[in-house]
Coordinates of C-alpha atoms in Angstrom, one line a residue:
M1 CA 0.0 0.0 0.0
K2 CA 1.5 3.3 -1.1
N3 CA 1.8 6.2 1.3
L4 CA 2.8 9.2 -0.8
E5 CA 3.1 11.5 2.2
K6 CA 6.2 9.6 3.1
V7 CA 7.7 10.3 -0.3
T8 CA 9.5 13.4 0.6
D9 CA 11.8 14.3 -2.4
I10 CA 12.4 13.5 -6.0
E11 CA 15.1 11.0 -5.1
D12 CA 12.5 8.9 -3.3
L13 CA 10.5 8.7 -6.5
R14 CA 13.6 7.9 -8.5
Q15 CA 14.5 4.9 -6.3
I16 CA 10.9 3.6 -6.5
A17 CA 10.8 4.0 -10.3
E18 CA 14.1 2.2 -10.7
R19 CA 12.6 -0.8 -8.9
K20 CA 9.3 -0.8 -10.8
V21 CA 10.1 0.2 -14.4
P22 CA 11.7 -2.3 -16.9
R23 CA 15.5 -1.7 -17.2
M24 CA 15.6 -0.4 -20.7
F25 CA 12.9 2.3 -20.1
Y26 CA 14.3 3.4 -16.7
D27 CA 17.8 3.6 -18.3
Y28 CA 16.4 5.6 -21.2
V29 CA 15.2 8.2 -18.7
D30 CA 18.1 8.1 -16.2
S31 CA 21.1 8.4 -18.6
G32 CA 23.1 10.9 -20.6
S33 CA 25.3 10.7 -23.7
W34 CA 28.8 9.4 -23.9
T35 CA 30.5 9.8 -20.4
E36 CA 27.4 11.5 -18.9
T37 CA 29.5 14.4 -17.6
T38 CA 27.0 17.1 -18.7
Y39 CA 24.2 15.0 -17.3
R40 CA 25.8 15.0 -13.9
N41 CA 26.9 18.6 -14.0
N42 CA 23.3 19.7 -14.7
E43 CA 22.5 18.7 -11.1
S44 CA 25.7 19.3 -9.3
D45 CA 26.1 22.9 -10.5
F46 CA 22.7 23.7 -8.9
D47 CA 24.1 22.3 -5.6
R48 CA 27.0 24.8 -5.7
I49 CA 24.7 27.8 -5.6
K50 CA 24.0 28.8 -2.0
L51 CA 21.0 30.7 -0.6
R52 CA 21.0 33.6 1.8
Q53 CA 18.7 33.0 4.8
R54 CA 16.8 36.0 6.1
V55 CA 14.9 36.1 9.4
L56 CA 12.1 38.0 11.1
V57 CA 10.5 38.7 7.7
N58 CA 6.7 38.4 7.4
M59 CA 6.2 35.1 5.6
E60 CA 2.4 35.3 5.3
N61 CA 0.4 35.2 2.0
R62 CA 3.1 33.6 -0.1
S63 CA 2.5 33.0 -3.8
L64 CA 4.4 31.1 -6.5
E65 CA 1.8 32.0 -9.1
T66 CA 3.1 33.7 -12.2
T67 CA 2.7 33.5 -16.0
M68 CA 4.6 31.6 -18.7
I69 CA 4.0 33.0 -22.3
G70 CA 0.9 34.7 -20.9
E71 CA -0.6 31.6 -19.3
R72 CA -1.3 31.6 -15.6
V73 CA 0.6 28.9 -13.8
K74 CA 0.5 27.8 -10.1
M75 CA 4.3 27.8 -10.1
P76 CA 6.9 28.6 -12.7
V77 CA 7.3 25.0 -13.8
A78 CA 6.1 23.2 -17.0
I79 CA 6.3 19.5 -17.7
A80 CA 8.9 19.1 -20.5
P81 CA 8.3 17.1 -23.6
T82 CA 9.8 13.6 -23.2
G83 CA 9.9 10.6 -25.6
F84 CA 8.8 7.1 -24.5
T85 CA 6.8 8.6 -21.6
G86 CA 4.0 6.0 -22.1
M87 CA 6.6 3.3 -21.5
M88 CA 7.3 4.5 -17.9
W89 CA 3.6 3.8 -17.1
A90 CA 0.7 2.7 -19.2
D91 CA -0.8 5.7 -21.0
G92 CA 1.9 7.8 -19.3
E93 CA 1.4 10.9 -21.3
I94 CA -2.3 11.0 -20.5
K95 CA -1.6 10.4 -16.8
A96 CA 1.0 13.1 -16.7
A97 CA -1.2 15.6 -18.6
Q98 CA -4.1 15.0 -16.3
A99 CA -1.8 15.5 -13.2
A100 CA -0.4 18.7 -14.7
E101 CA -3.9 20.1 -15.5
K102 CA -5.2 19.3 -12.0
F103 CA -2.2 20.9 -10.4
G104 CA -2.2 24.0 -12.6
V105 CA 1.0 23.8 -14.6
P106 CA 1.5 23.3 -18.4
F107 CA 2.0 19.9 -20.0
S108 CA 4.1 19.4 -23.2
L109 CA 3.7 16.5 -25.5
S110 CA 6.6 15.1 -27.5
T111 CA 6.5 14.1 -31.1
M112 CA 8.0 10.8 -29.9
S113 CA 5.3 10.2 -27.4
I114 CA 3.4 6.9 -27.0
C115 CA 0.0 8.5 -26.6
S116 CA -1.0 10.7 -29.5
I117 CA -1.9 14.4 -29.8
E118 CA -5.5 13.2 -30.1
D119 CA -5.3 11.0 -27.0
I120 CA -4.2 14.0 -24.9
A121 CA -6.9 16.2 -26.3
A122 CA -9.5 13.6 -25.6
H123 CA -8.5 13.1 -21.9
T124 CA -7.9 16.8 -20.9
S125 CA -9.9 19.9 -20.8
K126 CA -7.3 22.6 -21.1
P127 CA -4.9 23.4 -23.9
F128 CA -1.5 21.8 -23.8
W129 CA 1.8 22.4 -25.6
F130 CA 3.1 20.3 -28.5
Q131 CA 6.8 19.8 -29.2
L132 CA 7.9 19.4 -32.8
Y133 CA 10.9 17.4 -34.0
V134 CA 11.6 18.6 -37.6
M135 CA 11.6 15.6 -39.9
R136 CA 12.8 15.2 -43.5
D137 CA 9.2 14.2 -44.4
Q138 CA 7.7 17.6 -44.9
A139 CA 4.2 16.4 -45.4
F140 CA 4.3 14.5 -42.1
M141 CA 5.7 17.6 -40.3
A142 CA 2.9 19.8 -41.8
N143 CA 0.4 17.2 -40.7
L144 CA 1.7 17.2 -37.1
I145 CA 1.3 21.0 -37.0
R146 CA -2.2 20.7 -38.4
R147 CA -3.1 18.0 -35.8
A148 CA -1.7 20.2 -33.0
K149 CA -3.9 23.1 -34.1
E150 CA -7.0 20.9 -34.3
A151 CA -6.2 19.7 -30.8
N152 CA -6.2 23.3 -29.6
C153 CA -2.6 23.3 -28.5
S154 CA -1.7 26.7 -27.1
A155 CA 2.0 26.7 -28.0
L156 CA 4.4 24.9 -30.3
I157 CA 7.9 23.9 -28.9
L158 CA 10.5 23.7 -31.6
T159 CA 13.4 21.5 -30.3
A160 CA 16.5 22.8 -31.9
D161 CA 19.2 20.5 -30.6
L162 CA 18.2 17.2 -32.2
Q163 CA 19.3 17.5 -35.8
V164 CA 21.4 14.4 -35.1
L165 CA 21.0 12.0 -32.3
G166 CA 23.4 11.9 -29.4
Q167 CA 24.7 8.5 -28.5
R168 CA 23.5 7.0 -25.2
H169 CA 25.4 3.9 -24.4
K170 CA 22.7 2.3 -22.2
D171 CA 20.1 2.5 -24.9
I172 CA 22.4 0.6 -27.3
K173 CA 23.2 -2.0 -24.7
N174 CA 19.6 -2.5 -23.8
G175 CA 18.3 -2.6 -27.3
L176 CA 15.8 0.1 -26.6
S177 CA 12.5 -0.3 -28.5
A178 CA 8.8 0.4 -27.9
P179 CA 7.3 -2.1 -27.2
P180 CA 10.3 -4.1 -25.8
K181 CA 11.6 -6.9 -28.1
P182 CA 10.9 -10.4 -26.6
T183 CA 14.6 -11.2 -26.0
L184 CA 15.5 -13.5 -23.1
T185 CA 17.1 -10.7 -21.2
N186 CA 14.0 -8.5 -21.6
I187 CA 11.6 -11.3 -20.6
L188 CA 13.6 -12.1 -17.5
N189 CA 13.6 -8.4 -16.5
L190 CA 9.8 -8.0 -17.2
M191 CA 9.1 -10.9 -14.9
T192 CA 10.4 -8.8 -12.0
K193 CA 8.0 -5.9 -12.9
P194 CA 4.5 -7.3 -12.4
E195 CA 2.7 -4.0 -11.8
W196 CA 4.2 -2.5 -15.0
C197 CA 3.2 -5.6 -17.0
L198 CA -0.4 -5.6 -15.7
N199 CA -0.8 -1.9 -16.5
M200 CA 0.5 -2.4 -20.0
L201 CA -1.8 -5.3 -20.7
G202 CA -4.7 -2.9 -20.1
T203 CA -3.8 -0.4 -22.8
K204 CA -3.4 -0.6 -26.6
R205 CA -0.9 2.3 -26.6
R206 CA 2.5 0.7 -26.8
T207 CA 4.3 2.4 -29.7
F208 CA 4.7 5.9 -31.1
G209 CA 1.1 7.2 -31.4
N210 CA 2.0 10.4 -33.3
I211 CA 3.8 8.4 -36.1
V212 CA 2.3 5.0 -36.7
G213 CA -0.6 5.3 -39.1
H214 CA 0.3 8.9 -39.8
A215 CA 3.7 8.8 -41.5
K216 CA 3.9 7.5 -45.1
D217 CA 4.6 3.7 -45.1
V218 CA 4.8 3.4 -41.4
E219 CA 2.1 1.0 -40.3
D220 CA 3.9 -1.3 -37.8
L221 CA 6.9 -1.5 -35.5
S222 CA 9.3 -2.8 -38.1
S223 CA 8.6 0.0 -40.6
L224 CA 8.7 2.6 -37.8
S225 CA 12.2 1.7 -36.7
A226 CA 13.7 2.2 -40.2
W227 CA 11.7 5.4 -40.7
T228 CA 12.7 7.0 -37.4
A229 CA 16.4 6.3 -38.0
E230 CA 16.5 8.4 -41.1
Q231 CA 14.0 11.1 -40.4
F232 CA 15.7 13.7 -38.1
D233 CA 16.7 16.5 -40.3
P234 CA 20.4 17.6 -40.1
A235 CA 19.7 20.4 -42.5
L236 CA 17.5 22.3 -40.1
S237 CA 18.6 25.9 -39.7
W238 CA 17.4 29.3 -38.5
D239 CA 16.1 29.8 -42.0
D240 CA 13.4 27.2 -41.2
V241 CA 12.1 28.8 -38.1
A242 CA 10.2 31.5 -39.9
R243 CA 8.6 28.9 -42.1
I244 CA 7.6 26.8 -39.2
K245 CA 6.3 29.9 -37.3
D246 CA 4.1 30.8 -40.2
M247 CA 2.8 27.3 -40.6
W248 CA 1.9 27.2 -36.9
G249 CA 0.6 30.8 -36.5
G250 CA 0.6 30.7 -32.7
K251 CA 2.9 31.0 -29.8
L252 CA 6.4 29.5 -30.4
I253 CA 9.0 28.2 -27.9
I254 CA 12.5 27.3 -29.1
K255 CA 14.1 24.7 -26.9
G256 CA 17.8 23.8 -26.8
I257 CA 19.6 27.2 -26.6
M258 CA 23.0 27.1 -24.9
E259 CA 24.9 30.0 -26.3
P260 CA 24.3 33.8 -26.4
E261 CA 24.6 33.9 -30.2
D262 CA 21.8 31.4 -30.5
A263 CA 19.7 33.3 -27.9
I264 CA 20.0 36.4 -30.0
M265 CA 18.8 34.5 -33.1
A266 CA 15.9 33.1 -31.1
A267 CA 15.0 36.6 -30.0
R268 CA 15.1 37.9 -33.5
S269 CA 13.0 35.0 -34.8
G270 CA 9.9 36.3 -33.1
A271 CA 9.6 33.3 -30.7
D272 CA 7.7 33.9 -27.5
A273 CA 10.1 32.0 -25.3
L274 CA 13.5 30.2 -25.5
V275 CA 14.5 27.3 -23.3
V276 CA 18.1 27.1 -22.0
S277 CA 18.6 23.4 -22.3
N278 CA 21.2 20.8 -23.2
H279 CA 18.6 18.1 -23.6
G280 CA 19.2 16.8 -20.1
G281 CA 22.8 16.0 -21.0
R282 CA 21.6 13.6 -23.7
Q283 CA 23.1 15.3 -26.8
L284 CA 26.5 17.0 -26.6
D285 CA 28.4 15.5 -23.7
G286 CA 31.0 18.0 -22.4
A287 CA 28.7 21.0 -22.9
L288 CA 28.0 23.4 -20.0
S289 CA 25.3 22.7 -17.6
S290 CA 22.2 24.7 -18.3
I291 CA 22.4 26.7 -15.1
S292 CA 25.9 27.7 -16.0
A293 CA 24.8 29.0 -19.4
L294 CA 21.8 30.9 -18.1
A295 CA 23.3 34.2 -17.1
D296 CA 25.1 35.0 -20.4
I297 CA 22.0 34.1 -22.3
I298 CA 19.8 36.4 -20.3
Q299 CA 22.3 39.2 -20.7
A300 CA 22.3 38.7 -24.5
V301 CA 18.5 38.8 -24.7
H302 CA 18.4 41.9 -22.6
A303 CA 21.0 43.6 -24.8
E304 CA 18.6 42.9 -27.7
N305 CA 15.8 44.7 -25.8
S306 CA 13.7 41.6 -26.6
N307 CA 10.5 40.5 -24.8
I308 CA 11.3 36.9 -25.4
E309 CA 11.0 34.9 -22.1
V310 CA 14.0 32.8 -21.0
W311 CA 13.2 29.5 -19.3
L312 CA 15.6 26.8 -18.0
D313 CA 15.5 23.1 -18.5
S314 CA 17.9 20.2 -17.6
G315 CA 18.9 19.4 -14.0
V316 CA 15.9 20.7 -12.2
R317 CA 15.2 18.2 -9.4
S318 CA 13.8 20.3 -6.6
G319 CA 12.0 23.5 -5.7
Q320 CA 15.3 25.0 -4.7
D321 CA 16.5 24.5 -8.2
V322 CA 13.5 26.4 -9.5
L323 CA 14.1 29.2 -7.0
K324 CA 17.8 29.5 -8.0
A325 CA 16.9 29.5 -11.7
L326 CA 14.4 32.3 -11.2
S327 CA 16.8 34.3 -9.0
L328 CA 19.3 34.3 -11.9
G329 CA 16.7 35.7 -14.3
A330 CA 14.8 32.8 -15.7
K331 CA 11.0 33.4 -16.2
G332 CA 10.2 29.7 -15.8
T333 CA 11.5 26.2 -15.7
M334 CA 10.8 22.8 -17.3
I335 CA 11.1 19.4 -15.6
G336 CA 11.7 16.1 -17.4
R337 CA 13.2 13.4 -15.2
A338 CA 11.6 14.7 -12.0
F339 CA 8.1 14.0 -13.3
L340 CA 9.1 10.8 -15.1
Y341 CA 10.4 9.4 -11.8
G342 CA 7.0 10.1 -10.3
L343 CA 5.2 8.6 -13.2
G344 CA 7.3 5.4 -13.2
A345 CA 6.7 5.1 -9.4
Y346 CA 3.0 5.7 -9.1
G347 CA 1.5 6.9 -12.4
E348 CA -0.7 10.0 -12.2
D349 CA -0.4 10.1 -8.4
G350 CA 3.4 10.0 -8.7
V351 CA 3.4 13.0 -11.1
R352 CA 1.1 14.9 -8.7
R353 CA 3.4 14.1 -5.8
A354 CA 6.5 15.3 -7.8
L355 CA 4.8 18.6 -8.4
E356 CA 3.7 18.9 -4.8
I357 CA 7.3 18.2 -3.6
I358 CA 8.8 20.9 -5.9
Y359 CA 6.1 23.4 -5.0
K360 CA 6.6 23.0 -1.3
E361 CA 10.4 23.1 -1.5
C362 CA 10.2 26.3 -3.6
D363 CA 7.6 27.9 -1.4
I364 CA 9.4 27.3 1.9
S365 CA 12.8 28.1 0.6
M366 CA 11.5 31.4 -0.9
A367 CA 10.1 32.3 2.6
F368 CA 13.4 31.5 4.3
C369 CA 15.1 33.8 1.8
G370 CA 12.8 36.7 2.8
H371 CA 10.3 36.7 -0.1
T372 CA 6.6 36.0 -0.3
D373 CA 6.1 36.5 -4.1
I374 CA 8.1 34.5 -6.7
N375 CA 7.9 37.4 -9.1
T376 CA 10.1 39.5 -6.8
V377 CA 13.0 37.1 -6.4
T378 CA 16.4 38.3 -7.7
D379 CA 20.0 37.2 -7.2
N380 CA 20.0 39.1 -3.9
I381 CA 18.8 35.8 -2.4
L382 CA 22.1 34.1 -3.4
V383 CA 25.4 34.0 -1.6
K384 CA 27.9 36.0 -3.6
G385 CA 30.8 33.9 -4.9
T386 CA 28.7 30.7 -5.3
Y387 CA 27.1 31.5 -8.6
E388 CA 29.1 34.1 -10.6
N389 CA 31.8 31.7 -11.8
L390 CA 29.8 28.6 -12.6
K391 CA 30.7 28.8 -16.2
T392 CA 34.5 28.9 -15.6
D393 CA 34.8 26.7 -12.6
H394 CA 35.0 23.5 -14.6
F395 CA 38.0 24.7 -16.6

């Protein structure tokens, strides 16, 4: 019998998910590319930033409420788009979207989701965001955008850092696929995950719902594998952003910005928000952590006198991480692994618990730093010398 009140931090959820989710899907979530250095630094660099405790400050009437691209949010956190989410828990994207909607934060659906755009629209009542991977198949891409419009998605997220796929050693060793291939190793592992197996038996959603039956000549798992391997478009460039923006016609978020030059290009593109993100350390290993890159990107955007919002993704595992990102100038954050651990542990209830944990940590930490409104937080809550040199301390 689960007692979620005793689940006190995201690490608790991670440990439970590791026990309950099949190895290949847990490893897909909990891994980075190559040596995983950037993956580890995304978290550890947050830990190096220290907070200033203030006392005898009126802590009543606290609020984390703010806006992200004009949408009211209970806290400055959105659920990031993640592939294979429906393999962490049956109908995982639906469960996560429902948890986010009930809690009051945005949900983003990945192109590489198990549940489709239409599935999410049918099981939620508020608009969600759709993340677009640009494919070589232009007709398929245009159809994805059309489907997102018809589902009343309120923003399109253009992921800019997946023109080619970073190598994740664990995925290769595990033979990652959706659904898992019936190898002896997989079968033996699945026998130790009874809850996951029972849940999966109760759903028909076991492969990429946005692709199968929608992309040309992709009707089953065997054709999907070959199609996906050759579809990410290495020719994607800034010249394509205006075309995609015109096709979409709504709010646009560009995710995967790590350098000031690219932040300036994003600001000039007319996008509504950019996300400082290294794809959770899953693409270019050896890149800076996202929190290390944040300050220079915000400075570049301000120099452009742009209204583009700057958000941060990659490494956020606590409410204190959210608070630190906002104190350094971010307007919002996105979480991937943090909600996926909750999903793998307890489904919708686990995602809700992950959001509750992050909210409480951010709320209480903000109070101890002498603030009652998240919109007033600045770097004056940080200990000088613990955050200014993040970018150079690794070298």
